[in-house]
Short mmCIF file of C-alpha atoms in Angstrom, two decimals:
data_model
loop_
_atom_site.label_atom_id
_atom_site.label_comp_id
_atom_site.label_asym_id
_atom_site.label_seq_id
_atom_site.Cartn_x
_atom_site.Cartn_y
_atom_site.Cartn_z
CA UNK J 725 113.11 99.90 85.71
CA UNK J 726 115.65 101.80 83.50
CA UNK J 727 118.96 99.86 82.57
CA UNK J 728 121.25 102.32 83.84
CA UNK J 729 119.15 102.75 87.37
CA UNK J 730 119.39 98.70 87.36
CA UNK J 731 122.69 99.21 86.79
CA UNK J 732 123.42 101.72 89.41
CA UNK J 733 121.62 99.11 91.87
CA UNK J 734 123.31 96.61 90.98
CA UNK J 735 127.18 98.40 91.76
CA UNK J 736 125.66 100.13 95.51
CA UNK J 737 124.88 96.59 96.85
CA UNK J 738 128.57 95.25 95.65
CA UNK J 739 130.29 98.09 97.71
CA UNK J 740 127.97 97.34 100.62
CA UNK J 741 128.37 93.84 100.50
CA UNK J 742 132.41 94.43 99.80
CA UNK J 743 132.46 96.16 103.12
CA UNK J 744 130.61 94.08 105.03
CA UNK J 745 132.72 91.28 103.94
CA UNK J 746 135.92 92.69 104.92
CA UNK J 747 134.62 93.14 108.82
CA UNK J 748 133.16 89.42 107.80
CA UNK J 749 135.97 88.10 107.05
CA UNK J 750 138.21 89.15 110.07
CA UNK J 751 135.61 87.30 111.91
CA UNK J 752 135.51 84.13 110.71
CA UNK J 753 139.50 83.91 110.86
CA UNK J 754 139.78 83.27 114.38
CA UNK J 755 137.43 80.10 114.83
CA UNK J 756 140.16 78.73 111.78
CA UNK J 757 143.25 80.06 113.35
CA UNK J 758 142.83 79.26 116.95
CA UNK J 759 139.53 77.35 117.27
CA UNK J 760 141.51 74.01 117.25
CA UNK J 761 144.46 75.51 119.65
CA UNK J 762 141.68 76.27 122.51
CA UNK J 763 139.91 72.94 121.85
CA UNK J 764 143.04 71.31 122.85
CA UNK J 765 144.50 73.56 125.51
CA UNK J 766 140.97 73.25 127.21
CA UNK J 767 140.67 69.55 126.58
CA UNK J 768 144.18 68.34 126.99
CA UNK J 769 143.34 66.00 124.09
CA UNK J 770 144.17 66.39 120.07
CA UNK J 771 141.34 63.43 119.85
CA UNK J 772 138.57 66.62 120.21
CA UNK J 773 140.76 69.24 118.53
CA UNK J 774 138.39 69.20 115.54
CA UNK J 775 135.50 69.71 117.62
CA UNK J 776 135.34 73.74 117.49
CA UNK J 777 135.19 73.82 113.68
CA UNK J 778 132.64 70.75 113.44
CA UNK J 779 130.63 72.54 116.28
CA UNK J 780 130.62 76.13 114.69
CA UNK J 781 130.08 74.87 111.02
CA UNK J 782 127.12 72.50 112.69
CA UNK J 783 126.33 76.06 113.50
CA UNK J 784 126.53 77.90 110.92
CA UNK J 785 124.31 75.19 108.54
CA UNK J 786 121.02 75.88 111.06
CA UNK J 787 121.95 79.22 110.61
CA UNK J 788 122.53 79.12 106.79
CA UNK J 789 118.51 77.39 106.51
CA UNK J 790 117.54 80.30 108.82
CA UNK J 791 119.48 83.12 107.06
CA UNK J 792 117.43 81.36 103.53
CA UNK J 793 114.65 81.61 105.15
CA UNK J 794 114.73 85.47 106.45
CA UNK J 795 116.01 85.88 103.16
CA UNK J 796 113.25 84.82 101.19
CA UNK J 797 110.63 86.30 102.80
CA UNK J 798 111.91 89.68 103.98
CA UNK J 799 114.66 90.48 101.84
CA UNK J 800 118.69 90.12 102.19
CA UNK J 801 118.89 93.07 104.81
CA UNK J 802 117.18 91.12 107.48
CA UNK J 803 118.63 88.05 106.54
CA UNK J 804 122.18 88.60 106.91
CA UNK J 805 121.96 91.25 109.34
CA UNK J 806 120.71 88.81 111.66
CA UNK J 807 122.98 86.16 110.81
CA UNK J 808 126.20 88.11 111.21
CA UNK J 809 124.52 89.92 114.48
CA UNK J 810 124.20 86.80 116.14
CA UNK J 811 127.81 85.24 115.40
CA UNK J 812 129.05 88.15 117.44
CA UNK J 813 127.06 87.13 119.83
CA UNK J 814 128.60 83.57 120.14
CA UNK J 815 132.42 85.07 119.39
CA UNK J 816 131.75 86.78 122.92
CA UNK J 817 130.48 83.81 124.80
CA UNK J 818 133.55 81.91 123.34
CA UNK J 819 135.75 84.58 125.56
CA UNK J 820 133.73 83.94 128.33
CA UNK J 821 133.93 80.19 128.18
CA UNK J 822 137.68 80.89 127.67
CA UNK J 823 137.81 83.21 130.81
CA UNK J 824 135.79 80.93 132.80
CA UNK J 825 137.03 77.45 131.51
CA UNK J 826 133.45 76.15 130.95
CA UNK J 827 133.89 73.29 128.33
CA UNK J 828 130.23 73.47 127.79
CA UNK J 829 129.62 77.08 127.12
CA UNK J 830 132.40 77.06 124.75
CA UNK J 831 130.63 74.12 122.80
CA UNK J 832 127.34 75.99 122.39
CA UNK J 833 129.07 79.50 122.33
CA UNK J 834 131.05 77.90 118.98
CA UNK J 835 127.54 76.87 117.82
CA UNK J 836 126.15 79.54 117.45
CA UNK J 837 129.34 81.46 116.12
CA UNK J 838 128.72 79.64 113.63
CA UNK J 839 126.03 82.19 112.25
CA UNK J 840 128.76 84.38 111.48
CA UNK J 841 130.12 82.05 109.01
CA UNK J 842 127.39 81.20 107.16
CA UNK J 843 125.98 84.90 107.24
CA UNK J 844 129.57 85.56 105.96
CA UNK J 845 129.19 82.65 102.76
CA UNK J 846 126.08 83.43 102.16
CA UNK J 847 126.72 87.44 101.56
CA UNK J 848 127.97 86.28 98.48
CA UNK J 849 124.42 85.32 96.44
CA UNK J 850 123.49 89.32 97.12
CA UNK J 851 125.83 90.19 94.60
CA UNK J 852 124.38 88.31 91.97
CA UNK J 853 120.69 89.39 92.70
CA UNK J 854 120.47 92.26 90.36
CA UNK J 855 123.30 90.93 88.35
CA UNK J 856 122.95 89.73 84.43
CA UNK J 857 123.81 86.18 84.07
CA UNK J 858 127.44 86.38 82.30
CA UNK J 859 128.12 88.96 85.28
CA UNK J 860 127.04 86.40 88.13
CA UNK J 861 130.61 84.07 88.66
CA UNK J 862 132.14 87.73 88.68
CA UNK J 863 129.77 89.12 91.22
CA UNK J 864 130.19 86.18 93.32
CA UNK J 865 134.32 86.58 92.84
CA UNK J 866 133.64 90.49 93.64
CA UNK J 867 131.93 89.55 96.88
CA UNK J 868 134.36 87.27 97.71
CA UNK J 869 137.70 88.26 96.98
CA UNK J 870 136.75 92.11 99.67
CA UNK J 871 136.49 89.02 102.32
CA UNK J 872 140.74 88.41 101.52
CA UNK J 873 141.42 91.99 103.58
CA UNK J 874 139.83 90.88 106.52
CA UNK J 875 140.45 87.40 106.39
CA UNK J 876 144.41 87.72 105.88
CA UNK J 877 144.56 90.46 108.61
CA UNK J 878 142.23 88.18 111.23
CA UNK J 879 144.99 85.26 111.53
CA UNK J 880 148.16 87.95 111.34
CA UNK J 881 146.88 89.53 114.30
CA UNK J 882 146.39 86.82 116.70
CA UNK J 883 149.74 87.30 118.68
CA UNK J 884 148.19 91.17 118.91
CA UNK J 885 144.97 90.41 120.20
CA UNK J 886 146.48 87.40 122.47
CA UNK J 887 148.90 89.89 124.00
CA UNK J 888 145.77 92.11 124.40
CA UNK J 889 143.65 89.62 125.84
CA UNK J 890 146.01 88.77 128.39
CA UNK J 891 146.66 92.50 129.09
CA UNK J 892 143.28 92.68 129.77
CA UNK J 893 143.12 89.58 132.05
CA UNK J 894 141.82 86.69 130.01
CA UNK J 895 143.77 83.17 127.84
CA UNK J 896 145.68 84.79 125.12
CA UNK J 897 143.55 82.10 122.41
CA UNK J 898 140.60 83.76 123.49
CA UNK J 899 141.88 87.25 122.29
CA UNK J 900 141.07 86.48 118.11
CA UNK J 901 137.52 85.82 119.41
CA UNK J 902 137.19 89.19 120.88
CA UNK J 903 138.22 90.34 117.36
CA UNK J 904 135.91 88.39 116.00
CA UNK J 905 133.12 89.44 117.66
CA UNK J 906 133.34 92.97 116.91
CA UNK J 907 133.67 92.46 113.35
CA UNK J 908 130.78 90.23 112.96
CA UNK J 909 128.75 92.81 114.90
CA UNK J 910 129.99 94.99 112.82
CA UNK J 911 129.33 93.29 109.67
CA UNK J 912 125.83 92.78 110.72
CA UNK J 913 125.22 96.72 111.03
CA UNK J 914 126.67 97.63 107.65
CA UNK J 915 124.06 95.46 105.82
CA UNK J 916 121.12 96.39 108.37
CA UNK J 917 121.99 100.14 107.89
CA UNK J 918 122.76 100.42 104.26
CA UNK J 919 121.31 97.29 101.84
CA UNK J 920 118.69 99.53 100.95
CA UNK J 921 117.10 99.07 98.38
CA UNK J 922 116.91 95.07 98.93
CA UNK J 923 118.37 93.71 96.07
CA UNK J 924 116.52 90.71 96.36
CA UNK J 925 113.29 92.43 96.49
CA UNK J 926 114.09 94.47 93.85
CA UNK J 927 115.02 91.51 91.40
CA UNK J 928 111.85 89.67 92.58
CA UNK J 929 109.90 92.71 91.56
CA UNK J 930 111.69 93.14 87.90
CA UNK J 931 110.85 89.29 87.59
CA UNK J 932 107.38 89.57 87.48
CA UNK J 933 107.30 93.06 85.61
CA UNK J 934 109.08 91.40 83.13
CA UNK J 935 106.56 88.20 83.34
CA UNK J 936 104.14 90.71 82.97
CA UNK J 937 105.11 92.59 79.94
CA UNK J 938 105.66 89.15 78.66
CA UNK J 939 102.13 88.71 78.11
CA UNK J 940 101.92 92.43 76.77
CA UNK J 941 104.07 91.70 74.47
CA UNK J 942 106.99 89.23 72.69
CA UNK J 943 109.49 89.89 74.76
CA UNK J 944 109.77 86.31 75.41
CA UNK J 945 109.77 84.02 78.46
CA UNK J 946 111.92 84.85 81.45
CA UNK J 947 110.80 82.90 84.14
CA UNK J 948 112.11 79.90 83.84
CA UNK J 949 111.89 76.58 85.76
CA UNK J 950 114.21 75.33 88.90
CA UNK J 951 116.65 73.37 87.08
CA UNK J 952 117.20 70.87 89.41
CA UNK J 953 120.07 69.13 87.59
CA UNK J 954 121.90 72.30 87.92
CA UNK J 955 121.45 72.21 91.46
CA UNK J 956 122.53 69.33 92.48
CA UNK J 957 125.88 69.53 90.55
CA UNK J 958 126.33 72.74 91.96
CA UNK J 959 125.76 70.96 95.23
CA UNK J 960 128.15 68.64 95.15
CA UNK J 961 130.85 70.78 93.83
CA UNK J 962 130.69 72.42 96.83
CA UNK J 963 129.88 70.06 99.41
CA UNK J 964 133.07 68.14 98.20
CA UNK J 965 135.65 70.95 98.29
CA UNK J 966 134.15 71.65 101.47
CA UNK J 967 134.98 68.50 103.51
CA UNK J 968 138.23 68.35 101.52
CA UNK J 969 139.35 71.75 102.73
CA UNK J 970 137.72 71.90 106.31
CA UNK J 971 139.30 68.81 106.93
CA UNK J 972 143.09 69.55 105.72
CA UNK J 973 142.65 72.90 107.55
CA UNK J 974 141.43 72.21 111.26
CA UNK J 975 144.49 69.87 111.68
CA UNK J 976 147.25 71.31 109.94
CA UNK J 977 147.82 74.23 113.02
CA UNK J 978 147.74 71.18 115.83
CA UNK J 979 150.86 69.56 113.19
CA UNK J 980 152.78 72.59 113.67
CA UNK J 981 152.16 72.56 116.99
CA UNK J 982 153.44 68.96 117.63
CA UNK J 983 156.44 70.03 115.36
CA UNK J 984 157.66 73.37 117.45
CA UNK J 985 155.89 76.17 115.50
CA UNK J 986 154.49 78.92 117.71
CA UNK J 987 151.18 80.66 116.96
CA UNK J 988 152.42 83.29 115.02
CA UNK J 989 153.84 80.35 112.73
CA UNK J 990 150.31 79.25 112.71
CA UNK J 991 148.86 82.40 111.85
CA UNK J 992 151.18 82.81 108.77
CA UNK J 993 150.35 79.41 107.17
CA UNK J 994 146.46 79.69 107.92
CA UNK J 995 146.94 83.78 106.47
CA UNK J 996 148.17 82.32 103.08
CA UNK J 997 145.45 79.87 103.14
CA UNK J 998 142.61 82.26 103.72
CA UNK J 999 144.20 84.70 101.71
CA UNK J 1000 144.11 81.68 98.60
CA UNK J 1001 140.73 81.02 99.73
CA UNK J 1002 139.58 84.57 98.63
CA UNK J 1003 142.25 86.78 96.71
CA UNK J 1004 141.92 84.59 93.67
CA UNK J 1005 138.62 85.61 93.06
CA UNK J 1006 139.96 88.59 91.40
CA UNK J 1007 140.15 86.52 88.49
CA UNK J 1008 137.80 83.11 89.26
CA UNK J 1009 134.75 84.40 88.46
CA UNK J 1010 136.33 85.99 85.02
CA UNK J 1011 137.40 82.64 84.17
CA UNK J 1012 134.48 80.92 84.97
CA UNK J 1013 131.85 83.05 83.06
CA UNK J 1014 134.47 82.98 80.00
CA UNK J 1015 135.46 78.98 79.78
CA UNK J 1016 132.54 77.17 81.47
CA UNK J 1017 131.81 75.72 84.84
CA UNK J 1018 133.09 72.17 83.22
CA UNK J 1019 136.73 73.26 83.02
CA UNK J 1020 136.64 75.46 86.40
CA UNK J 1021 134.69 72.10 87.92
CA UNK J 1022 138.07 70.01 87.31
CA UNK J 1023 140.32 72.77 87.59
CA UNK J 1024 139.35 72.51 91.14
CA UNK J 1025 139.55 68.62 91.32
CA UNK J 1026 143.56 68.94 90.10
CA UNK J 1027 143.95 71.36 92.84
CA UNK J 1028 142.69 70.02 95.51
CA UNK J 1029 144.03 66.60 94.49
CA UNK J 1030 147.31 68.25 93.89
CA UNK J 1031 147.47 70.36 97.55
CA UNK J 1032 146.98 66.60 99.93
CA UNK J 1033 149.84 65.49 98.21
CA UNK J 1034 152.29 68.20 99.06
CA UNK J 1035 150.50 68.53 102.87
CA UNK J 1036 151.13 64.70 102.86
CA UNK J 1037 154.54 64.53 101.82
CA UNK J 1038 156.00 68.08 103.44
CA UNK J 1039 158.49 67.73 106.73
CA UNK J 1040 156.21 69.33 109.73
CA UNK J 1041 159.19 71.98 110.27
CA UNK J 1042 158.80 72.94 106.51
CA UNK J 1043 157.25 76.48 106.74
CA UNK J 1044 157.68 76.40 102.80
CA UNK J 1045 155.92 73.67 102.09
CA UNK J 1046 152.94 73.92 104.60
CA UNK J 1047 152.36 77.43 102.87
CA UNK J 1048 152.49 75.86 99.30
CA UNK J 1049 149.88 73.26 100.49
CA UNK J 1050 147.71 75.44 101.76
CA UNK J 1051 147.60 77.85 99.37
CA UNK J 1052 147.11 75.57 97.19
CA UNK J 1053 143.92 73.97 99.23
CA UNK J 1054 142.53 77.13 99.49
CA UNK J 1055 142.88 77.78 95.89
CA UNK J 1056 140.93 74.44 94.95
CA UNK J 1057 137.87 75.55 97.69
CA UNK J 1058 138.04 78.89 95.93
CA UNK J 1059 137.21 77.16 92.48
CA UNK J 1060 135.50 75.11 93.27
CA UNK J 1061 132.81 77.39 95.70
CA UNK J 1062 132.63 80.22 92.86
CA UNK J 1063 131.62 77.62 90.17
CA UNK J 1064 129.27 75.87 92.45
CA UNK J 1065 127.68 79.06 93.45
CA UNK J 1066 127.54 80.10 89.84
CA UNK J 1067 125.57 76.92 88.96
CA UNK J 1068 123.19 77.63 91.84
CA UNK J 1069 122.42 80.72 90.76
CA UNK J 1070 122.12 79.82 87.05
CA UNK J 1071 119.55 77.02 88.14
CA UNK J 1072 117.27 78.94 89.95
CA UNK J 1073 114.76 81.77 90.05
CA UNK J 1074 113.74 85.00 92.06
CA UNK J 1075 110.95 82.81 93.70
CA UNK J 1076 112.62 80.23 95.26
CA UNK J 1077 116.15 81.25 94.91
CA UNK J 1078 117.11 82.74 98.45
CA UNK J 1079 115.42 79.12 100.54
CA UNK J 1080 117.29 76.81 98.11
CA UNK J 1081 120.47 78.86 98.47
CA UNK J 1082 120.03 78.44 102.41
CA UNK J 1083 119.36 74.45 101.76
CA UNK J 1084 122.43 74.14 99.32
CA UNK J 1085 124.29 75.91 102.34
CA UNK J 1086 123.25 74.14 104.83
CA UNK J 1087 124.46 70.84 103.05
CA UNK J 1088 128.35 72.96 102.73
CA UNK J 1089 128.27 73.60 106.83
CA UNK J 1090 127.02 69.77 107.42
CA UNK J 1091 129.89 69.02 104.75
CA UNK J 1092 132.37 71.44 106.83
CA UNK J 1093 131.30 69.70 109.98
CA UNK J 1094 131.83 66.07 109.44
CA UNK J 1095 135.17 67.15 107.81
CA UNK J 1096 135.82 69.19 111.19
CA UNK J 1097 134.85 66.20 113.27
CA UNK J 1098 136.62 63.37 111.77
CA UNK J 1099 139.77 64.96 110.24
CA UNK J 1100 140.68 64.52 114.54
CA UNK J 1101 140.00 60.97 114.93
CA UNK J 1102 141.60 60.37 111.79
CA UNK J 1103 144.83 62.34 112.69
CA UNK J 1104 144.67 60.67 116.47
CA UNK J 1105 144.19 56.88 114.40
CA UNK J 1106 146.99 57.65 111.80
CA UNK J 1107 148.31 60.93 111.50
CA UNK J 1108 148.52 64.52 109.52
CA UNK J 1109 149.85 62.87 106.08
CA UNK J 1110 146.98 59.58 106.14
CA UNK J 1111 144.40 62.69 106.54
CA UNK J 1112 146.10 65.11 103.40
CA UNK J 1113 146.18 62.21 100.87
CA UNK J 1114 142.80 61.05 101.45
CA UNK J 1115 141.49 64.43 101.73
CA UNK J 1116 142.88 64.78 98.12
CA UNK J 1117 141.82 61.30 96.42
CA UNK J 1118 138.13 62.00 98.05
CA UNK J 1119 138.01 65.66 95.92
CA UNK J 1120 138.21 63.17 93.18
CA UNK J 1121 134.75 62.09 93.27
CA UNK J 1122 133.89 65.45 91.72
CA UNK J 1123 135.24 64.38 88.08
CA UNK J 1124 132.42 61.40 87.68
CA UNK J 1125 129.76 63.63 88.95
CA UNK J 1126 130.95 66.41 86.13
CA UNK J 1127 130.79 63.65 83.41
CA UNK J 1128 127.18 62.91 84.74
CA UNK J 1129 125.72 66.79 84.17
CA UNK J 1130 127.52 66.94 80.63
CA UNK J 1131 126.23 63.27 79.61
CA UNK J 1132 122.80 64.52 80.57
CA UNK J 1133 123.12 67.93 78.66
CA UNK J 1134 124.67 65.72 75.77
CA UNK J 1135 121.58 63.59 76.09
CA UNK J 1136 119.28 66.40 75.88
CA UNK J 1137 120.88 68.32 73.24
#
């Protein structure tokens, strides 16, 4: 294949996977912004408020190793297509479980929104499919930072979609889910309709021409190995700023709560988040293809480190303060995530990349869930400022295991 037509490929499946991130991204806002706050009305407990986000990123990591899966073997269409498809599916049985009060069918109807999530992280590796390798962290940032429209908007618009849902008849909480539904079904029909050509298949099929030619002629070698160091660095980098932001993030709208904010309060401070989450990535994956996953690695350390501390030490009626903490938490995931994925993909090849980008995946939503699940019990044992500052010193754990991969590269060179 020409340059230029690889080129041309490679720009078509951004703006489709920009777009379907923006409908993505609205959708995964309201199991942040209001998962917890229906958890608790339902429950009458704050001990289960974590529960929705530990169910629906439990969810979203069987989905992840199923959205690999499809992936590999058919192509990214299919894949996330599906993925998103069916997290619409659960968004709407959480506003039936809402309607009807059925604890249980909100449990399995937050499972399986879950798909949506993971569809919604794993759009991201598309990007860098037909991508050279000092364009991937940028792809990746690309993909990412189109999520920011629809992920801002989601939370800003939960008093409009509560006042809907009770027009309509049905608890106000459950009105971001509608919303949420219809943009991950949306989502889903973007890719389905337009990711054509696969970009997957296409870079699996320039692999081996180029393998072949290889043999032809010197060209030299282009298939290269799984490096498996690579991957497990990448691994943890994300698995860590994972629990560390999950965590911080499912409690922090049941602390405004218990200190008089309403839920548009709520949807403001989780909006900044989300918006830090994503909008930096206008510039993340620029830095981290120009000074090195190493210094983006502990970049995101110092900022996650630097975010439990505020969260810990801000007054609950501090607006200000919540807003600089979790910016600044979402700013540490974003690093952190972008150089992580970057490492994956620089580790990995066309032939088993797609499956061990569903495994590393799976390990994030696992990582998302225990966060989810304990950051509850640890609020209901201590409280909201216990949970920030260890949330912080555990992101720590990241610097030995950077140390590690350049000792081994040292070792090698």
């Amino acid at each position: 294949m020409e340059p230029e037509i690889q080129k041309k490929l490679y720009k078509r499946t951004l703006v489709i996977v920009v777009i379907s991130q923006i409908f993505g991204g609205a959708g995964l806002a309201a199991g942040i912004t209001v998962g917890a706050l229906l958890a608790q009305q339902m429950l009458g407990t704050d001990a289960m408020a974590g529960l929705p986000v530990a169910l629906f990123t439990l969810g979203s990591a069987g989905s992840a190793l199923l959205v690999g899966r499809l992936s590999q073997r058919f192509g990214r269409r299919l894949g996330l297509a599906a993925g998103f498809i069916i997290g619409g599916l659960g968004a709407s049985g959480v506003v039936v479980a809402a309607l009807l009060n059925n604890i249980l069918l909100l449990f399995v109807s937050l499972f399986i929104y879950g798909a949506g999530t993971s569809t919604n992280l794993q759009a991201r590796y598309a990007g860098t499919d037909l991508a050279q390798q000092k364009q991937r962290a940028t792809a990746v940032s690309i993909a990412m930072v189109s999520t920011t429209f629809g992920a801002v908007a989601g939370p800003n618009l939960v008093n409009v979609m509560g006042e809907f849902a009770v027009l309509i008849g049905l608890p106000s909480l459950a009105g971001p889910f509608i919303l949420s539904a219809a943009a991950f079904i949306l989502a889903g029909l973007v890719i389905f309709i337009f990711l054509r050509p696969d970009p997957l298949v296409v870079a699996r099929a320039l692999e081996a021409l180029a393998q072949e030619r290889t043999v032809k002629g010197p060209l030299g070698a282009v298939h290269e190995e799984e490096n498996k160091k690579g991957v497990i660095v990448g691994t943890t980098m994300m698995v860590l700023t994972q629990i560390v932001m999950v965590a911080i993030m499912t409690m922090t709208p049941v602390h405004m709560g218990h200190h008089g904010h309403d839920l548009g309060a709520v949807g403001l401070v989780i909006g900044f988040h989300i918006g830090a989450m994503y909008l930096p990535s206008l510039v993340t994956g620029v830095l981290v293809d120009r000074f090195g996953r190493t210094v983006m690695a502990i970049a995101s350390t110092a900022i996650l480190l630097l975010s439990g501390i505020v969260a810990a030490i801000a007054p609950g009626d501090s607006m200000i303060f919540l807003i600089v903490a979790l910016s600044l938490l979402g700013l540490g995931w974003n690093f952190g995530l972008i150089t992580g994925t970057a490492l994956i993909v620089d580790s990995t090849n066309t032939a088993t990349r797609a499956k061990t980008q569903g495994k590393v995946d799976v390990l994030i939503a696992l990582a998302g869930a225990s966060g989810g699940a304990f950051s509850g019990l640890v609020v209901a044992g201590s409280n909201y400022e216990t949970l920030s500052l260890a949330g912080g010193i555990l992101s720590l754990i990241l610097i030995p295991v950077v140390i590690w991969s350049r000792q081994k590269k040292e070792q090698k060179a």
